[in-house]
Tab-separated table of C-alpha atoms in Angstrom:
chain	number	residue	atom	x	y	z
A	1	MET	CA	100.659	130.287	66.764
A	2	ILE	CA	102.822	127.272	65.426
A	3	ARG	CA	105.871	128.414	64.432
A	4	ALA	CA	108.163	125.528	63.868
A	5	PHE	CA	107.462	121.317	64.426
A	6	GLN	CA	110.027	118.606	65.252
A	7	SER	CA	109.436	115.530	63.624
A	8	LYS	CA	110.746	111.947	65.444
A	9	VAL	CA	113.892	112.155	63.612
A	10	GLY	CA	114.675	115.367	65.237
A	11	THR	CA	114.519	117.459	62.477
A	12	LEU	CA	112.602	121.058	62.961
A	13	THR	CA	110.569	122.783	60.021
A	14	SER	CA	108.622	125.443	59.788
A	15	ASP	CA	106.647	124.947	56.228
A	16	ARG	CA	103.316	124.569	56.774
A	17	LYS	CA	102.724	122.378	54.475
A	18	GLU	CA	105.344	119.574	55.907
A	19	ILE	CA	103.713	120.225	59.223
A	20	GLN	CA	100.465	119.226	57.968
A	21	ASP	CA	101.994	115.970	56.344
A	22	ILE	CA	103.839	115.175	59.988
A	23	ILE	CA	100.463	115.822	61.968
A	24	LEU	CA	98.966	113.593	59.151
A	25	LYS	CA	101.173	110.625	59.274
A	26	HIS	CA	101.152	110.739	62.595
A	27	PHE	CA	97.549	109.994	63.201
A	28	ASN	CA	97.262	107.823	60.096
A	29	LEU	CA	99.509	105.601	62.191
A	30	ILE	CA	97.602	105.589	65.325
A	31	ASP	CA	94.570	104.796	63.739
A	32	ARG	CA	96.097	102.051	61.334
A	33	SER	CA	94.812	98.494	62.334
A	34	ILE	CA	97.770	96.050	63.421
A	35	ASN	CA	96.271	92.884	61.554
A	36	PRO	CA	95.510	90.682	65.525
A	37	ASP	CA	96.279	87.333	66.204
A	38	LEU	CA	93.363	85.561	64.757
A	39	SER	CA	94.136	82.271	66.437
A	40	VAL	CA	94.674	83.630	69.935
A	41	MET	CA	91.421	85.594	69.069
A	42	GLU	CA	89.539	82.073	68.702
A	43	GLU	CA	90.870	80.945	72.046
A	44	ILE	CA	89.464	83.830	73.582
A	45	LEU	CA	86.365	83.980	71.853
A	46	ASP	CA	85.921	79.828	72.921
A	47	THR	CA	85.726	80.746	76.735
A	48	ILE	CA	82.705	83.327	75.944
A	49	THR	CA	79.403	82.015	76.765
A	50	PRO	CA	76.285	83.179	74.251
A	51	ARG	CA	73.990	85.539	76.015
A	52	VAL	CA	71.256	86.879	74.020
A	53	THR	CA	68.539	84.719	73.097
A	54	ARG	CA	66.264	84.386	69.835
A	55	ASN	CA	63.729	86.696	71.513
A	56	MET	CA	66.290	89.508	72.287
A	57	ASN	CA	67.420	89.616	68.728
A	58	GLU	CA	63.648	89.516	67.305
A	59	VAL	CA	63.275	92.790	69.304
A	60	LEU	CA	66.848	93.915	67.842
A	61	MET	CA	65.835	93.559	64.477
A	62	GLN	CA	62.369	94.829	64.452
A	63	PRO	CA	62.477	98.309	62.483
A	64	PHE	CA	63.905	101.489	63.754
A	65	SER	CA	61.960	104.410	64.317
A	66	PRO	CA	62.782	108.023	64.967
A	67	GLU	CA	61.373	107.878	68.381
A	68	LYS	CA	63.041	104.835	69.356
A	69	VAL	CA	66.010	105.820	68.236
A	70	LYS	CA	65.437	109.153	70.409
A	71	HIS	CA	64.532	107.430	73.467
A	72	ALA	CA	67.109	105.114	73.362
A	73	LEU	CA	69.879	108.100	73.283
A	74	ASP	CA	68.274	109.859	75.748
A	75	GLN	CA	68.441	107.370	78.124
A	76	MET	CA	72.353	107.385	77.943
A	77	CYS	CA	74.215	109.205	80.329
A	78	HIS	CA	76.372	111.436	78.516
A	79	TYR	CA	78.547	112.633	81.458
A	80	LYS	CA	82.010	111.723	82.018
A	81	SER	CA	81.830	110.522	84.958
A	82	PRO	CA	80.234	106.951	85.955
A	83	GLY	CA	76.871	106.029	87.285
A	84	LEU	CA	76.241	105.093	90.539
A	85	ASP	CA	77.315	101.215	90.387
A	86	ASP	CA	77.831	98.493	93.111
A	87	ASN	CA	81.373	98.380	91.851
A	88	VAL	CA	82.741	101.116	94.078
A	89	LEU	CA	81.363	99.743	97.028
A	90	VAL	CA	82.546	96.215	96.286
A	91	ALA	CA	85.793	97.591	95.339
A	92	TYR	CA	85.908	99.370	99.059
A	93	GLU	CA	84.882	96.452	100.944
A	94	LEU	CA	87.530	94.568	99.021
A	95	ASN	CA	90.279	96.984	99.653
A	96	HIS	CA	89.111	97.538	103.363
A	97	TYR	CA	89.969	93.997	103.638
A	98	LEU	CA	93.215	93.791	102.315
A	99	ALA	CA	94.371	96.701	104.093
A	100	HIS	CA	92.998	95.038	107.753
A	101	LYS	CA	94.293	91.479	106.755
A	102	ARG	CA	97.450	91.277	108.999
A	103	TRP	CA	97.580	87.759	109.692
A	104	GLY	CA	96.643	84.065	108.031
A	105	SER	CA	98.798	82.050	105.602
A	106	VAL	CA	96.959	83.047	102.485
A	107	ASP	CA	98.272	86.354	100.689
A	108	HIS	CA	96.055	88.525	98.365
A	109	VAL	CA	96.650	91.263	95.942
A	110	ALA	CA	94.678	93.960	94.150
A	111	LEU	CA	95.770	94.819	90.853
A	112	LYS	CA	94.628	98.135	89.153
A	113	LEU	CA	95.303	97.813	85.136
A	114	ASN	CA	95.266	100.493	83.502
A	115	ILE	CA	94.495	100.346	79.463
A	116	SER	CA	96.490	102.681	77.135
A	117	LYS	CA	94.099	104.694	74.869
A	118	ALA	CA	91.267	102.192	75.472
A	119	TYR	CA	89.068	103.608	73.174
A	120	ASP	CA	91.189	104.493	70.555
A	121	ARG	CA	92.477	100.614	70.213
A	122	VAL	CA	89.859	98.612	70.055
A	123	GLU	CA	89.942	96.249	66.800
A	124	TRP	CA	86.807	96.158	64.831
A	125	ILE	CA	87.457	92.928	64.107
A	126	PHE	CA	87.650	91.612	67.394
A	127	LEU	CA	83.914	93.718	68.622
A	128	GLU	CA	82.730	91.745	65.577
A	129	ARG	CA	83.565	88.540	66.441
A	130	VAL	CA	82.787	89.117	70.343
A	131	LEU	CA	79.149	90.395	69.131
A	132	LEU	CA	78.918	87.435	67.169
A	133	ARG	CA	80.058	85.081	69.704
A	134	LEU	CA	77.675	86.663	72.212
A	135	GLY	CA	74.930	85.691	69.916
A	136	PHE	CA	73.828	88.757	68.419
A	137	HIS	CA	72.244	88.523	64.635
A	138	CYS	CA	74.662	88.939	61.916
A	139	VAL	CA	72.479	91.485	60.407
A	140	PHE	CA	72.511	93.770	63.904
A	141	VAL	CA	76.115	92.952	64.028
A	142	LYS	CA	76.462	94.537	60.545
A	143	LEU	CA	74.653	97.558	61.270
A	144	ILE	CA	76.611	98.210	64.569
A	145	LEU	CA	79.858	98.105	62.412
A	146	ILE	CA	78.310	100.207	59.719
A	147	CYS	CA	78.317	103.004	62.695
A	148	VAL	CA	81.951	102.187	63.958
A	149	SER	CA	83.724	102.162	60.731
A	150	SER	CA	81.832	104.853	58.662
A	151	VAL	CA	83.891	107.656	60.790
A	152	SER	CA	85.878	110.532	59.220
A	153	TYR	CA	87.739	113.461	60.375
A	154	SER	CA	89.927	116.225	59.903
A	155	ILE	CA	92.384	118.109	61.722
A	156	MET	CA	92.124	121.378	63.104
A	157	LEU	CA	95.529	123.579	62.847
A	158	GLU	CA	95.374	127.255	63.921
A	159	GLY	CA	91.611	127.312	63.341
A	160	GLU	CA	91.527	125.886	59.911
A	161	PRO	CA	90.787	121.835	58.877
A	162	PHE	CA	93.103	119.917	57.039
A	163	GLY	CA	93.328	116.385	55.397
A	164	PHE	CA	91.310	113.406	55.402
A	165	ILE	CA	91.784	110.300	57.612
A	166	ARG	CA	89.568	107.345	57.859
A	167	PRO	CA	90.741	105.508	60.806
A	168	GLU	CA	90.958	101.440	60.364
A	169	ARG	CA	90.083	100.920	64.256
A	170	GLY	CA	89.008	102.742	67.277
A	171	LEU	CA	85.593	104.038	68.997
A	172	HIS	CA	84.715	107.572	68.689
A	173	GLN	CA	84.982	108.571	72.376
A	174	VAL	CA	81.939	111.183	71.942
A	175	ASP	CA	79.776	109.004	70.687
A	176	PRO	CA	77.169	107.722	73.116
A	177	LEU	CA	77.107	104.334	71.999
A	178	SER	CA	81.164	103.528	72.489
A	179	PRO	CA	81.322	102.968	76.299
A	180	TYR	CA	78.628	99.896	75.793
A	181	LEU	CA	80.496	98.737	72.939
A	182	PHE	CA	83.782	98.540	74.566
A	183	LEU	CA	82.205	96.925	77.425
A	184	PHE	CA	81.911	93.916	74.915
A	185	CYS	CA	85.398	93.916	74.350
A	186	VAL	CA	86.576	93.821	78.041
A	187	GLU	CA	83.711	91.182	78.355
A	188	ALA	CA	85.905	88.960	76.316
A	189	PHE	CA	88.757	89.538	79.024
A	190	SER	CA	86.109	88.954	81.900
A	191	CYS	CA	85.684	85.581	80.628
A	192	MET	CA	89.295	84.648	80.194
A	193	VAL	CA	89.504	85.491	84.063
A	194	GLN	CA	86.745	83.415	85.177
A	195	LYS	CA	88.041	80.385	83.218
A	196	GLU	CA	91.651	80.334	84.802
A	197	GLU	CA	89.414	80.879	88.007
A	198	HIS	CA	87.051	77.880	87.022
A	199	GLU	CA	89.955	75.815	86.357
A	200	GLY	CA	92.112	76.733	89.519
A	201	SER	CA	94.755	78.711	87.858
A	202	ILE	CA	93.683	81.517	90.274
A	203	GLN	CA	91.524	82.208	93.237
A	204	GLY	CA	89.592	85.329	93.876
A	205	VAL	CA	89.009	87.053	97.419
A	206	ALA	CA	86.425	86.562	99.872
A	207	VAL	CA	85.996	88.969	102.351
A	208	CYS	CA	84.553	86.685	105.174
A	209	ARG	CA	84.204	82.768	105.212
A	210	ARG	CA	80.860	82.389	103.514
A	211	ALA	CA	81.379	85.574	101.133
A	212	PRO	CA	81.522	84.601	97.231
A	213	ARG	CA	85.034	84.926	96.072
A	214	LEU	CA	85.414	88.039	93.671
A	215	SER	CA	88.288	87.827	91.239
A	216	HIS	CA	87.780	91.087	88.981
A	217	LEU	CA	85.899	94.161	88.796
A	218	LEU	CA	85.575	95.714	85.379
A	219	PHE	CA	83.815	99.032	84.432
A	220	ALA	CA	84.616	100.480	80.909
A	221	ASP	CA	88.043	100.912	81.207
A	222	ASP	CA	88.769	100.695	85.209
A	223	THR	CA	89.865	97.311	85.669
A	224	LEU	CA	90.616	95.466	89.561
A	225	LEU	CA	91.909	92.154	89.513
A	226	PHE	CA	91.962	90.265	92.769
A	227	TYR	CA	93.602	87.009	93.576
A	228	GLN	CA	95.982	85.002	95.762
A	229	ALA	CA	99.581	86.182	96.018
A	230	THR	CA	101.578	83.504	94.226
A	231	LEU	CA	104.365	83.011	91.235
A	232	GLU	CA	101.581	80.657	89.555
A	233	ALA	CA	99.145	83.109	89.646
A	234	ILE	CA	101.070	85.964	88.605
A	235	ASP	CA	102.055	84.005	85.303
A	236	CYS	CA	98.410	83.592	85.185
A	237	ILE	CA	97.310	87.004	84.679
A	238	LYS	CA	100.335	87.696	82.902
A	239	GLY	CA	99.275	85.137	80.017
A	240	ILE	CA	95.824	86.714	79.826
A	241	LEU	CA	97.283	89.884	79.218
A	242	THR	CA	99.200	88.873	76.643
A	243	LYS	CA	96.793	86.755	74.784
A	244	PHE	CA	94.166	89.837	75.403
A	245	GLU	CA	96.744	92.440	73.899
A	246	ARG	CA	97.318	90.186	71.107
A	247	ALA	CA	93.973	89.672	70.156
A	248	SER	CA	92.062	92.707	70.725
A	249	ASP	CA	95.511	95.453	70.388
A	250	LEU	CA	93.993	96.933	73.884
A	251	LYS	CA	97.689	97.194	75.224
A	252	ILE	CA	98.039	97.519	79.255
A	253	ASN	CA	100.034	100.319	80.249
A	254	LEU	CA	102.385	98.746	82.936
A	255	GLN	CA	104.045	101.950	83.942
A	256	LYS	CA	100.627	103.250	85.184
A	257	SER	CA	99.477	99.856	86.441
A	258	ALA	CA	99.845	98.907	90.458
A	259	MET	CA	99.586	96.308	93.118
A	260	VAL	CA	98.560	96.578	96.393
A	261	PHE	CA	99.245	93.736	98.935
A	262	SER	CA	97.453	92.330	102.062
A	263	LYS	CA	99.450	93.356	105.173
A	264	ASN	CA	100.216	90.152	105.866
A	265	THR	CA	102.413	89.564	102.541
A	266	ASP	CA	105.899	89.273	102.935
A	267	HIS	CA	107.984	92.317	101.614
A	268	ASN	CA	110.244	90.259	99.787
A	269	LEU	CA	107.428	88.634	98.115
A	270	LYS	CA	105.644	91.528	97.208
A	271	GLU	CA	108.756	92.756	95.325
A	272	ALA	CA	109.393	89.795	93.578
A	273	LEU	CA	105.465	89.587	92.316
A	274	ALA	CA	105.626	93.285	91.423
A	275	ARG	CA	108.779	92.643	89.521
A	276	ARG	CA	107.883	89.743	87.938
A	277	LEU	CA	104.376	91.316	86.055
A	278	GLY	CA	106.578	94.710	85.518
A	279	VAL	CA	104.171	97.203	87.501
A	280	GLU	CA	104.743	99.576	90.384
A	281	LEU	CA	103.932	98.641	94.191
A	282	LEU	CA	102.050	100.807	96.104
A	283	ASP	CA	100.510	101.068	99.907
A	284	LYS	CA	97.067	101.439	98.678
A	285	HIS	CA	94.949	102.472	95.602
A	286	GLU	CA	94.115	105.797	95.999
A	287	LYS	CA	90.912	106.035	94.090
A	288	TYR	CA	88.621	103.942	91.925
A	289	MET	CA	85.973	105.386	89.719
A	290	GLY	CA	86.851	108.449	90.930
A	291	LEU	CA	86.111	107.661	94.559
A	292	PRO	CA	88.282	106.632	97.231
A	293	THR	CA	89.153	102.908	97.997
A	294	VAL	CA	90.196	102.794	101.710
A	295	SER	CA	89.435	105.145	104.508
A	296	GLY	CA	91.654	106.451	107.120
A	297	CYS	CA	90.910	107.852	110.610
A	298	SER	CA	89.285	111.445	108.830
A	299	LYS	CA	87.013	111.209	106.220
A	300	ARG	CA	86.944	114.867	106.103
A	301	GLU	CA	90.303	114.567	104.778
A	302	LEU	CA	89.394	111.919	102.366
A	303	PHE	CA	86.965	113.860	100.397
A	304	VAL	CA	88.539	117.387	100.503
A	305	SER	CA	88.900	117.363	96.775
A	306	LEU	CA	85.192	117.725	96.518
A	307	LYS	CA	85.216	120.915	98.214
A	308	ASN	CA	88.559	121.793	96.334
A	309	ARG	CA	86.666	121.228	92.878
A	310	VAL	CA	83.285	123.181	94.116
A	311	TRP	CA	85.600	126.251	95.033
A	312	SER	CA	87.724	126.083	91.668
A	313	LYS	CA	84.464	126.247	89.638
A	314	LEU	CA	83.314	129.296	91.912
A	315	GLN	CA	86.615	131.098	91.075
A	316	ILE	CA	86.100	130.616	87.374
A	317	TRP	CA	82.461	131.767	87.512
A	318	GLY	CA	83.367	134.439	89.593
A	319	ALA	CA	83.908	136.944	86.451
A	320	MET	CA	80.489	135.973	84.648
A	321	ARG	CA	77.885	138.493	84.717
A	322	LEU	CA	74.813	136.435	85.138
A	323	SER	CA	70.668	137.312	86.174
A	324	GLU	CA	69.802	135.677	89.871
A	325	ALA	CA	68.078	132.879	87.650
A	326	GLY	CA	71.243	132.271	85.802
A	327	TRP	CA	73.338	131.893	88.879
A	328	MET	CA	70.481	129.709	90.665
A	329	VAL	CA	70.877	127.423	87.554
A	330	LEU	CA	74.683	127.097	87.449
A	331	ILE	CA	74.961	126.530	90.915
A	332	LYS	CA	72.143	123.608	90.859
A	333	ALA	CA	73.184	122.292	88.151
A	334	VAL	CA	76.865	122.092	88.363
A	335	ALA	CA	77.966	122.968	91.617
A	336	GLN	CA	75.756	121.071	93.699
A	337	ALA	CA	76.038	117.841	91.212
A	338	ILE	CA	79.646	117.615	91.936
A	339	PRO	CA	79.402	115.644	95.057
A	340	THR	CA	75.952	113.998	94.172
A	341	TYR	CA	77.994	111.016	92.995
A	342	ALA	CA	80.223	110.535	96.369
A	343	MET	CA	77.063	111.194	98.115
A	344	GLY	CA	75.301	108.121	96.306
A	345	CYS	CA	78.045	105.476	98.262
A	346	PHE	CA	79.293	107.229	101.189
A	347	LEU	CA	78.166	109.114	104.407
A	348	LEU	CA	79.975	112.497	104.006
A	349	PRO	CA	80.956	114.430	107.218
A	350	ASP	CA	78.456	116.632	108.657
A	351	GLY	CA	80.945	119.580	108.518
A	352	LEU	CA	81.938	119.195	104.971
A	353	LEU	CA	78.258	119.060	103.879
A	354	HIS	CA	77.988	122.689	105.776
A	355	GLU	CA	81.092	124.267	104.782
A	356	LEU	CA	79.897	123.524	100.464
A	357	ASP	CA	76.071	124.743	101.538
A	358	SER	CA	77.992	127.841	103.264
A	359	MET	CA	80.498	128.463	100.379
A	360	LEU	CA	77.671	128.344	97.748
A	361	ALA	CA	75.306	130.621	99.510
A	362	ASN	CA	77.829	133.186	100.045
A	363	PHE	CA	78.875	132.986	96.379
A	364	PHE	CA	75.344	133.613	95.488
A	365	TRP	CA	74.154	136.471	97.442
A	366	GLN	CA	77.852	138.021	97.029
A	367	HIS	CA	77.210	138.336	93.322
A	368	ASP	CA	73.358	138.841	93.490
A	369	GLU	CA	73.821	141.992	95.124
A	370	ARG	CA	76.374	143.348	92.539
């Protein structure tokens, strides 16, 4: 129960109406459009190459049917964890290369960016312009914008709804369409990086002589940049981030972003570049898309968090009363699914797999005997 509420100016109030007004004012400010810089937006849009062909638009513009809509929605993964993707393995190889690069005249850096409240800050006009620039039919874009902008919601306070908020920006996080729409916004950022790379302002990282140079990996709001560790490259990246923020209002949280350098980079240069961009300097990025980026001597220690997650689930379920079939469904659908994502990318140690099997078997038979 909320007895009192403190406003931004520091005053306390216990009046329910005043508490509701403070909460409504806060969320109205969050959901209000900031009117992005249109001139910068046009500059960014010029870097995007149209991808949608006339034939694609003809398919998209065909009449919708309930069966097609249901089929499309059923294909969308509603789980929070990302699907199996090559990005994880590529990120692992690049970070492994940086961690073991001890010689050479060229220094490299991996910059992990954190986008603050990514879905909540997407400007609808930016999304619309990007979709049109990619070549989507204007009628199709209008339908997408209707889905995005027709959202309204109330706020629950102690079990009772109040207020009415019509946001002016943002994507609804539980909407299965939102991750795909967010990717279009991030595509604009990718095109900006590719343009600077093509002009020679930044250079990506190649793990061996004939390998392709990679400058960035994007998966929704998980962003990794790889480039040569120079002042010119840092200034170029800083300019890209500034323009992207002004056009889309997707702000980079520099306090939660971090840099990792190759081992051959001078320590003074590391500190200077991290200070110039305003991000934290780390020895290694712990995880990317929920999985480790660098492996040490013991893979067992690297993936022990999987065992801990399964154990915590079993502890929560301990007080539940289910039939034998109920326990089987719960274990197979939830507990055994936890390590599946990691197993799709890495070979887990045999000892860890045996421990997971034993843990689940003991849990099942203990509760079955009850």
